[in-house]
Amino acid sequence: MSGIYIHIPFCKQACHYCDFHFSTSLTLKSNLVQAILTEIDLRLPYLKNKNIETIYFGGGTPSLLSEKELFLILEKIYKTYNVSSHAEITLEANPDDLSIEKLKELKRLEINRLSIGLQSYNDEELIWMNRAHTAAESESSVKRSQDKGFENISIDLIYGSKFSNLANWKRTLDKTIALDVKHISSYNLTIEDKTKLGHDFKVKKELAIDDEKSSELFLEMIDRLEKNKFIHYEISNFGKESYFSNHNSNYWKGIEYIGFGPSAHSFDGVSRQWNISNNSLYIKNVNDKNESYFEKEILSESDQFNEYILTSLRTIWGIDAEVLKNKFSSEITNAFNQKINAYISKEMITLTNNQYVLTSNGKLFADKIASELFV
Ligand code: SF4
C-alpha cells in the first residue's frame, strides 16, 4: 500500500501567509507537466510493484491545470503503477476555479475527493490574506461540487488571525457544519519569514499571533466539531467516520509514498528524498540526465524515531508501544520510557492498550512534547 503525491507549483496570486513552493507565472505550466511525466518514468524503481491506494494533487493550486494536463498525468500514473480500483484520488482546488465546467472535467477524470481551500467566510479577512476568492464563492463552490456529485469533500480553514474571535469562529464552524462536508483541515495561522505577512510582522505593520486566543479557538473547534460527529483524528484534521484522508493518514502512519514535481518529497521507510524547489531548474534537470533534480538523505535510527514520534503523536492512534519495541533499540526506547511518564503524570498523555495518546490539554502542546521526546 503506497501513495503518490504530485506537486503543482502554480497559483493565481500569492497568499500573504503562504510559504509553499509556487509561482504566479503560468508560462512554464505545460513544460512542467511534461517534466512530471518524464520524472514518473525516471523514478520507476522507487515504488515498483507496490499497490497504489492514494493519489494526491497538491500545491500550489492543482485546479489551475487543464483537463488535458490532469489526464496526461493520471494516464501516466495508471500505465506505470498498479493503482487500486478503489484508490482515493484527491485534488486540491480553490473555490474560484470550481466552475460547473471544471467540476464536470474533474468528474470525467474520476477525481473522487476534493480538498477546497476556503480558509474564511469573511471577505475582509480573505482580502487581507490576498486570497483569490470571495466568501460567497467559498460557500457556493462547496454546494456546486456537491450538486455535481462530489460527496467526499474536505475544506481548509485558517484561524488565529487578527480577524478571529470566539464569536465569529463559532459562526465559521457552524457554517462549515451546515455545509455538510465530510472533512475539515484547520490550521492556526503562523507567521513564516519569507512571506508578505512575515515581512509586515518584521516591520511592525502586523502584530504577533495571540497564542492564548489561538488555544481558545482550537479547543472550541474540537468541542463544536466533535459534537457534530467529526472525529478529531489528527491535530489539524477532523473527519466524519470513514472520511479520514487516507493519503495523509498513511503519511502519518509512516507508509511509503513518492512525490513528483518541484519541492515534492518522497519517503520509503529508510530514506527521504526531496525535489528542488525551483520550476525552471526542475524542468531543466529532469530533462538532463547528467543533472540531479533532488536531494536524498538516509535516515538514521534516531531520525526514524523522531519522525515516528512527530507524526504519530499528533494522531488519534498515538505512539504504539509495540512499534517502539519492535523497531527501535533498547537505548532509544529506554530514553523514551524515562521521559514519557512525566507527561502521563501531567495528564497530557494517556496510555491505553499500549498506545500513548495526547489528552485535550496535551493537544495544545503537541509539537513541543514531540520535540522533547526526540533523541
Ligand atoms: S495558500 Fe494555496 S493558493 Fe495561496 S499561495 Fe499558497 S499554495 Fe497558492
Tab-separated table of C-alpha atoms and ligand atoms in Angstrom:
chain	number	residue	atom	x	y	z
A	1	MET	CA	0.000	0.000	0.000
A	2	SER	CA	1.593	3.282	-1.100
A	3	GLY	CA	0.729	6.800	-2.114
A	4	ILE	CA	1.596	9.201	-4.926
A	5	TYR	CA	1.796	12.953	-4.420
A	6	ILE	CA	2.021	15.387	-7.349
A	7	HIS	CA	3.015	18.971	-6.596
A	8	ILE	CA	1.525	21.561	-8.969
A	9	PRO	CA	3.543	24.730	-8.245
A	10	PHE	CA	1.322	27.445	-9.705
A	11	CYS	CA	-1.089	29.907	-8.096
A	12	LYS	CA	-3.121	32.834	-9.422
A	13	GLN	CA	-1.743	35.094	-6.727
A	14	ALA	CA	0.450	34.788	-3.638
A	15	CYS	CA	-1.467	34.453	-0.372
A	16	HIS	CA	0.276	36.642	2.169
A	17	TYR	CA	0.838	33.878	4.729
A	18	CYS	CA	1.940	31.081	2.383
A	19	ASP	CA	5.464	29.656	2.232
A	20	PHE	CA	4.754	26.663	-0.007
A	21	HIS	CA	6.615	26.416	-3.274
A	22	PHE	CA	4.653	28.024	-6.135
A	23	SER	CA	4.949	30.563	-8.942
A	24	THR	CA	2.316	33.093	-10.007
A	25	SER	CA	3.603	32.936	-13.579
A	26	LEU	CA	1.934	30.142	-15.514
A	27	THR	CA	4.234	30.326	-18.531
A	28	LEU	CA	6.058	27.080	-17.650
A	29	LYS	CA	2.879	25.124	-16.902
A	30	SER	CA	2.858	22.792	-19.917
A	31	ASN	CA	6.660	22.273	-19.788
A	32	LEU	CA	6.339	21.396	-16.149
A	33	VAL	CA	3.590	18.850	-16.805
A	34	GLN	CA	5.861	17.241	-19.419
A	35	ALA	CA	8.715	17.169	-16.885
A	36	ILE	CA	6.440	15.459	-14.328
A	37	LEU	CA	5.637	12.793	-16.964
A	38	THR	CA	9.370	12.308	-17.515
A	39	GLU	CA	10.028	12.152	-13.780
A	40	ILE	CA	7.415	9.394	-13.400
A	41	ASP	CA	9.458	7.305	-15.872
A	42	LEU	CA	12.765	8.169	-14.196
A	43	ARG	CA	11.521	7.167	-10.754
A	44	LEU	CA	10.003	3.841	-11.760
A	45	PRO	CA	12.110	1.671	-9.382
A	46	TYR	CA	11.105	3.700	-6.300
A	47	LEU	CA	7.699	2.120	-5.625
A	48	LYS	CA	7.934	-0.646	-8.195
A	49	ASN	CA	5.281	-3.364	-7.793
A	50	LYS	CA	3.618	-1.585	-4.878
A	51	ASN	CA	-0.112	-1.191	-4.856
A	52	ILE	CA	-1.081	2.481	-5.074
A	53	GLU	CA	-4.004	3.274	-2.793
A	54	THR	CA	-3.929	7.072	-2.893
A	55	ILE	CA	-3.103	9.782	-5.439
A	56	TYR	CA	-2.971	13.372	-4.219
A	57	PHE	CA	-2.673	16.504	-6.375
A	58	GLY	CA	-1.381	19.237	-4.052
A	59	GLY	CA	0.253	22.584	-4.488
A	60	GLY	CA	0.189	25.336	-5.332
A	61	THR	CA	-3.188	25.124	-6.979
A	62	PRO	CA	-3.766	21.906	-8.948
A	63	SER	CA	-7.197	23.169	-10.052
A	64	LEU	CA	-5.278	25.500	-12.418
A	65	LEU	CA	-4.355	22.502	-14.599
A	66	SER	CA	-6.491	21.861	-17.661
A	67	GLU	CA	-8.422	18.619	-18.088
A	68	LYS	CA	-5.861	17.512	-20.659
A	69	GLU	CA	-2.906	18.188	-18.317
A	70	LEU	CA	-4.508	16.313	-15.430
A	71	PHE	CA	-5.451	13.499	-17.800
A	72	LEU	CA	-1.862	13.140	-19.047
A	73	ILE	CA	-0.510	12.829	-15.506
A	74	LEU	CA	-3.190	10.362	-14.401
A	75	GLU	CA	-2.833	8.312	-17.566
A	76	LYS	CA	0.920	8.050	-16.996
A	77	ILE	CA	0.420	7.013	-13.373
A	78	TYR	CA	-2.133	4.357	-14.325
A	79	LYS	CA	0.165	2.980	-17.021
A	80	THR	CA	3.178	2.936	-14.696
A	81	TYR	CA	1.755	1.685	-11.396
A	82	ASN	CA	-0.749	-0.808	-10.043
A	83	VAL	CA	-3.409	1.640	-8.950
A	84	SER	CA	-6.101	0.096	-6.772
A	85	SER	CA	-9.598	0.201	-8.320
A	86	HIS	CA	-10.885	1.952	-5.179
A	87	ALA	CA	-7.953	4.414	-4.865
A	88	GLU	CA	-8.629	7.741	-3.161
A	89	ILE	CA	-7.833	10.450	-5.722
A	90	THR	CA	-7.721	13.912	-4.169
A	91	LEU	CA	-7.328	17.252	-5.884
A	92	GLU	CA	-6.740	20.485	-4.010
A	93	ALA	CA	-8.855	23.248	-5.521
A	94	ASN	CA	-9.514	26.877	-4.862
A	95	PRO	CA	-13.176	27.993	-4.755
A	96	ASP	CA	-12.802	30.404	-7.697
A	97	ASP	CA	-11.686	27.569	-10.001
A	98	LEU	CA	-14.647	25.287	-9.310
A	99	SER	CA	-16.998	26.283	-12.108
A	100	ILE	CA	-19.626	23.815	-13.278
A	101	GLU	CA	-17.474	23.062	-16.331
A	102	LYS	CA	-14.390	22.435	-14.160
A	103	LEU	CA	-16.334	20.123	-11.869
A	104	LYS	CA	-17.572	18.150	-14.883
A	105	GLU	CA	-13.960	17.769	-16.037
A	106	LEU	CA	-12.861	16.538	-12.616
A	107	LYS	CA	-15.702	14.010	-12.581
A	108	ARG	CA	-14.678	12.742	-16.018
A	109	LEU	CA	-11.144	12.287	-14.665
A	110	GLU	CA	-12.542	10.224	-11.772
A	111	ILE	CA	-11.186	12.523	-9.110
A	112	ASN	CA	-13.176	11.302	-6.102
A	113	ARG	CA	-12.117	13.688	-3.339
A	114	LEU	CA	-11.876	17.477	-3.373
A	115	SER	CA	-9.903	19.490	-0.865
A	116	ILE	CA	-11.200	23.053	-1.189
A	117	GLY	CA	-9.180	25.986	0.182
A	118	LEU	CA	-11.977	28.057	1.747
A	119	GLN	CA	-9.905	29.471	4.634
A	120	SER	CA	-12.511	32.014	5.805
A	121	TYR	CA	-16.057	33.290	5.226
A	122	ASN	CA	-15.023	36.867	5.984
A	123	ASP	CA	-14.361	38.994	2.879
A	124	GLU	CA	-12.214	41.475	4.790
A	125	GLU	CA	-10.017	38.647	6.073
A	126	LEU	CA	-9.829	37.000	2.628
A	127	ILE	CA	-8.594	40.298	1.147
A	128	TRP	CA	-6.072	40.674	3.976
A	129	MET	CA	-4.823	37.142	3.194
A	130	ASN	CA	-4.747	38.006	-0.541
A	131	ARG	CA	-6.937	35.047	-1.404
A	132	ALA	CA	-8.267	34.992	-4.967
A	133	HIS	CA	-11.913	34.332	-3.995
A	134	THR	CA	-14.752	35.896	-2.046
A	135	ALA	CA	-16.648	34.477	0.926
A	136	ALA	CA	-19.692	33.911	-1.301
A	137	GLU	CA	-17.557	31.884	-3.728
A	138	SER	CA	-16.254	29.833	-0.780
A	139	GLU	CA	-19.730	28.637	0.102
A	140	SER	CA	-21.134	28.329	-3.406
A	141	SER	CA	-18.143	26.250	-4.581
A	142	VAL	CA	-18.917	23.577	-1.977
A	143	LYS	CA	-22.611	23.476	-2.880
A	144	ARG	CA	-21.806	23.332	-6.597
A	145	SER	CA	-19.355	20.477	-6.012
A	146	GLN	CA	-21.966	18.540	-4.030
A	147	ASP	CA	-24.564	19.160	-6.750
A	148	LYS	CA	-22.161	17.759	-9.325
A	149	GLY	CA	-21.798	14.546	-7.321
A	150	PHE	CA	-18.713	15.131	-5.172
A	151	GLU	CA	-19.654	13.870	-1.746
A	152	ASN	CA	-16.149	13.359	-0.327
A	153	ILE	CA	-15.219	16.998	0.234
A	154	SER	CA	-12.667	18.431	2.617
A	155	ILE	CA	-12.331	22.124	3.295
A	156	ASP	CA	-9.408	24.101	4.710
A	157	LEU	CA	-9.926	26.765	7.359
A	158	ILE	CA	-7.454	29.153	8.952
A	159	TYR	CA	-7.926	30.552	12.447
A	160	GLY	CA	-5.962	32.871	14.735
A	161	SER	CA	-5.601	35.963	12.526
A	162	LYS	CA	-6.389	39.411	13.896
A	163	PHE	CA	-9.891	38.973	12.442
A	164	SER	CA	-10.638	35.862	14.548
A	165	ASN	CA	-12.515	35.983	17.796
A	166	LEU	CA	-14.537	33.374	19.642
A	167	ALA	CA	-17.910	34.676	18.437
A	168	ASN	CA	-17.088	34.752	14.721
A	169	TRP	CA	-15.113	31.489	14.945
A	170	LYS	CA	-18.239	29.777	16.344
A	171	ARG	CA	-20.190	31.151	13.368
A	172	THR	CA	-17.495	29.900	10.971
A	173	LEU	CA	-17.661	26.408	12.474
A	174	ASP	CA	-21.464	26.358	12.400
A	175	LYS	CA	-21.495	27.480	8.787
A	176	THR	CA	-18.999	24.742	7.920
A	177	ILE	CA	-21.036	22.090	9.746
A	178	ALA	CA	-24.149	23.251	7.853
A	179	LEU	CA	-22.317	22.805	4.537
A	180	ASP	CA	-22.283	19.067	5.284
A	181	VAL	CA	-18.671	18.491	4.247
A	182	LYS	CA	-17.067	15.237	5.344
A	183	HIS	CA	-13.659	16.516	6.359
A	184	ILE	CA	-12.103	19.696	7.718
A	185	SER	CA	-8.418	20.646	7.863
A	186	SER	CA	-7.977	23.664	10.078
A	187	TYR	CA	-4.686	25.431	10.705
A	188	ASN	CA	-3.626	28.039	13.183
A	189	LEU	CA	-2.180	30.934	11.180
A	190	THR	CA	1.599	31.049	11.529
A	191	ILE	CA	3.926	33.849	10.525
A	192	GLU	CA	6.547	32.496	8.118
A	193	ASP	CA	9.684	34.534	7.442
A	194	LYS	CA	9.678	34.626	3.652
A	195	THR	CA	6.094	35.765	3.243
A	196	LYS	CA	4.395	39.145	2.998
A	197	LEU	CA	2.920	38.551	6.456
A	198	GLY	CA	6.395	37.728	7.790
A	199	HIS	CA	7.741	40.938	6.286
A	200	ASP	CA	4.871	43.025	7.703
A	201	PHE	CA	5.443	41.461	11.111
A	202	LYS	CA	9.165	42.293	10.944
A	203	VAL	CA	8.493	45.951	10.135
A	204	LYS	CA	5.840	46.011	12.893
A	205	LYS	CA	2.958	46.519	10.474
A	206	GLU	CA	1.333	43.354	11.809
A	207	LEU	CA	1.217	42.026	15.359
A	208	ALA	CA	2.263	38.576	16.540
A	209	ILE	CA	-0.397	35.874	16.726
A	210	ASP	CA	-2.045	35.755	20.151
A	211	ASP	CA	-1.312	32.190	21.365
A	212	GLU	CA	-3.873	32.313	24.128
A	213	LYS	CA	-6.614	33.297	21.696
A	214	SER	CA	-5.500	30.564	19.265
A	215	SER	CA	-5.698	27.934	22.025
A	216	GLU	CA	-9.206	29.075	22.917
A	217	LEU	CA	-10.291	28.828	19.252
A	218	PHE	CA	-8.620	25.427	18.899
A	219	LEU	CA	-10.457	23.988	21.922
A	220	GLU	CA	-13.754	25.490	20.754
A	221	MET	CA	-13.234	23.866	17.362
A	222	ILE	CA	-12.629	20.421	18.894
A	223	ASP	CA	-15.709	20.749	21.092
A	224	ARG	CA	-18.050	22.015	18.388
A	225	LEU	CA	-16.918	19.614	15.677
A	226	GLU	CA	-16.899	16.544	17.931
A	227	LYS	CA	-20.468	17.350	18.983
A	228	ASN	CA	-21.318	17.220	15.275
A	229	LYS	CA	-19.878	13.772	14.585
A	230	PHE	CA	-16.467	14.863	13.364
A	231	ILE	CA	-13.623	12.749	14.710
A	232	HIS	CA	-10.511	14.694	15.658
A	233	TYR	CA	-8.067	12.199	14.167
A	234	GLU	CA	-5.031	14.461	13.746
A	235	ILE	CA	-4.206	17.780	15.397
A	236	SER	CA	-5.308	19.816	12.358
A	237	ASN	CA	-7.760	17.338	10.849
A	238	PHE	CA	-11.327	16.268	11.520
A	239	GLY	CA	-13.282	13.692	9.548
A	240	LYS	CA	-16.674	12.056	9.676
A	241	GLU	CA	-16.479	8.296	10.144
A	242	SER	CA	-14.994	6.619	7.011
A	243	TYR	CA	-13.953	10.017	5.623
A	244	PHE	CA	-10.469	10.464	7.042
A	245	SER	CA	-7.890	11.407	4.414
A	246	ASN	CA	-6.336	8.044	3.511
A	247	HIS	CA	-3.416	9.761	1.813
A	248	ASN	CA	-2.446	11.865	4.820
A	249	SER	CA	-3.260	9.094	7.313
A	250	ASN	CA	-0.800	6.829	5.518
A	251	TYR	CA	1.788	9.574	5.683
A	252	TRP	CA	1.267	9.911	9.448
A	253	LYS	CA	1.458	6.127	9.831
A	254	GLY	CA	4.867	6.062	8.136
A	255	ILE	CA	3.710	4.348	4.936
A	256	GLU	CA	5.894	4.961	1.907
A	257	TYR	CA	4.991	7.481	-0.771
A	258	ILE	CA	6.529	9.061	-3.836
A	259	GLY	CA	6.298	12.739	-4.714
A	260	PHE	CA	6.551	14.168	-8.241
A	261	GLY	CA	7.098	17.797	-9.191
A	262	PRO	CA	9.224	20.612	-7.769
A	263	SER	CA	9.626	20.549	-3.958
A	264	ALA	CA	7.810	17.203	-3.669
A	265	HIS	CA	9.093	14.798	-1.014
A	266	SER	CA	9.317	11.019	-1.134
A	267	PHE	CA	9.735	8.514	1.680
A	268	ASP	CA	10.465	4.776	1.504
A	269	GLY	CA	10.767	3.956	5.200
A	270	VAL	CA	14.551	4.379	5.407
A	271	SER	CA	15.312	7.409	3.249
A	272	ARG	CA	13.799	10.722	2.394
A	273	GLN	CA	14.149	12.456	-0.968
A	274	TRP	CA	13.090	15.952	-1.925
A	275	ASN	CA	12.974	17.634	-5.323
A	276	ILE	CA	14.427	21.078	-5.931
A	277	SER	CA	12.042	23.958	-5.243
A	278	ASN	CA	12.603	25.808	-8.495
A	279	ASN	CA	10.348	25.279	-11.509
A	280	SER	CA	12.782	26.044	-14.336
A	281	LEU	CA	15.682	24.164	-12.709
A	282	TYR	CA	13.410	21.193	-12.037
A	283	ILE	CA	12.340	21.107	-15.703
A	284	LYS	CA	15.917	21.525	-16.931
A	285	ASN	CA	17.430	18.909	-14.616
A	286	VAL	CA	14.702	16.285	-15.105
A	287	ASN	CA	15.362	16.551	-18.852
A	288	ASP	CA	19.150	16.465	-18.458
A	289	LYS	CA	20.382	13.039	-17.433
A	290	ASN	CA	23.598	14.495	-16.011
A	291	GLU	CA	21.926	16.808	-13.515
A	292	SER	CA	20.197	15.805	-10.325
A	293	TYR	CA	16.816	17.319	-9.528
A	294	PHE	CA	16.574	16.001	-5.966
A	295	GLU	CA	18.479	15.558	-2.745
A	296	LYS	CA	18.385	12.441	-0.656
A	297	GLU	CA	19.042	11.588	2.955
A	298	ILE	CA	19.341	8.141	4.525
A	299	LEU	CA	17.517	8.313	7.837
A	300	SER	CA	19.485	7.166	10.872
A	301	GLU	CA	17.700	5.200	13.585
A	302	SER	CA	17.253	8.366	15.640
A	303	ASP	CA	15.899	10.243	12.566
A	304	GLN	CA	13.364	7.465	12.032
A	305	PHE	CA	12.414	7.502	15.710
A	306	ASN	CA	11.985	11.301	15.780
A	307	GLU	CA	9.929	11.178	12.611
A	308	TYR	CA	7.717	8.457	14.084
A	309	ILE	CA	7.187	10.417	17.313
A	310	LEU	CA	6.424	13.685	15.486
A	311	THR	CA	3.836	12.221	13.139
A	312	SER	CA	2.192	9.585	15.340
A	313	LEU	CA	1.810	11.719	18.465
A	314	ARG	CA	-0.383	14.174	16.526
A	315	THR	CA	-2.867	11.425	15.621
A	316	ILE	CA	-5.760	9.647	17.321
A	317	TRP	CA	-3.755	6.402	17.058
A	318	GLY	CA	-0.837	7.843	19.022
A	319	ILE	CA	2.570	6.265	19.650
A	320	ASP	CA	2.390	2.493	19.608
A	321	ALA	CA	4.496	0.860	22.341
A	322	GLU	CA	4.761	-2.306	20.195
A	323	VAL	CA	6.219	-0.332	17.279
A	324	LEU	CA	8.749	1.237	19.635
A	325	LYS	CA	9.745	-2.177	20.981
A	326	ASN	CA	9.990	-3.899	17.604
A	327	LYS	CA	11.544	-1.133	15.541
A	328	PHE	CA	13.969	0.707	17.807
A	329	SER	CA	16.951	-0.190	20.005
A	330	SER	CA	16.566	-0.565	23.762
A	331	GLU	CA	18.744	2.532	24.188
A	332	ILE	CA	16.155	4.620	22.331
A	333	THR	CA	13.096	3.046	23.948
A	334	ASN	CA	14.635	3.369	27.432
A	335	ALA	CA	15.176	7.097	26.844
A	336	PHE	CA	11.543	7.373	25.690
A	337	ASN	CA	10.236	5.464	28.727
A	338	GLN	CA	12.138	7.744	31.073
A	339	LYS	CA	10.594	10.883	29.573
A	340	ILE	CA	7.029	9.804	28.838
A	341	ASN	CA	5.886	9.267	32.452
A	342	ALA	CA	6.196	12.983	33.219
A	343	TYR	CA	3.568	13.737	30.534
A	344	ILE	CA	1.289	10.983	31.814
A	345	SER	CA	1.530	12.451	35.347
A	346	LYS	CA	0.730	15.918	33.992
A	347	GLU	CA	-2.306	14.411	32.183
A	348	MET	CA	-1.023	15.493	28.798
A	349	ILE	CA	-0.744	11.916	27.511
A	350	THR	CA	-2.686	8.763	28.353
A	351	LEU	CA	-1.521	5.186	27.940
A	352	THR	CA	-4.347	2.852	26.891
A	353	ASN	CA	-3.945	-0.515	25.168
A	354	ASN	CA	-0.260	0.165	24.582
A	355	GLN	CA	-0.973	3.465	22.788
A	356	TYR	CA	0.335	6.797	24.030
A	357	VAL	CA	-2.257	9.380	23.014
A	358	LEU	CA	-2.489	13.129	23.684
A	359	THR	CA	-5.215	14.385	26.021
A	360	SER	CA	-7.118	17.601	25.190
A	361	ASN	CA	-4.607	19.562	27.223
A	362	GLY	CA	-1.686	17.740	25.591
A	363	LYS	CA	-3.009	18.599	22.116
A	364	LEU	CA	-2.249	22.256	22.821
A	365	PHE	CA	1.448	21.380	23.124
A	366	ALA	CA	1.756	18.536	20.593
A	367	ASP	CA	4.856	19.732	18.752
A	368	LYS	CA	6.621	20.841	21.934
A	369	ILE	CA	6.026	17.466	23.605
A	370	ALA	CA	7.172	15.619	20.468
A	371	SER	CA	10.400	17.620	20.309
A	372	GLU	CA	11.079	16.914	23.993
A	373	LEU	CA	10.698	13.184	23.298
A	374	PHE	CA	13.201	13.295	20.439
A	375	VAL	CA	16.555	11.552	20.828
B	1	SF4	S1	-2.213	29.184	0.146
B	1	SF4	FE1	-2.549	27.886	-1.641
B	1	SF4	S2	-3.397	29.281	-3.189
B	1	SF4	FE2	-2.440	30.554	-1.626
B	1	SF4	S3	-0.354	30.914	-2.373
B	1	SF4	FE3	-0.284	29.144	-1.001
B	1	SF4	S4	-0.485	27.383	-2.335
B	1	SF4	FE4	-1.179	29.177	-3.502
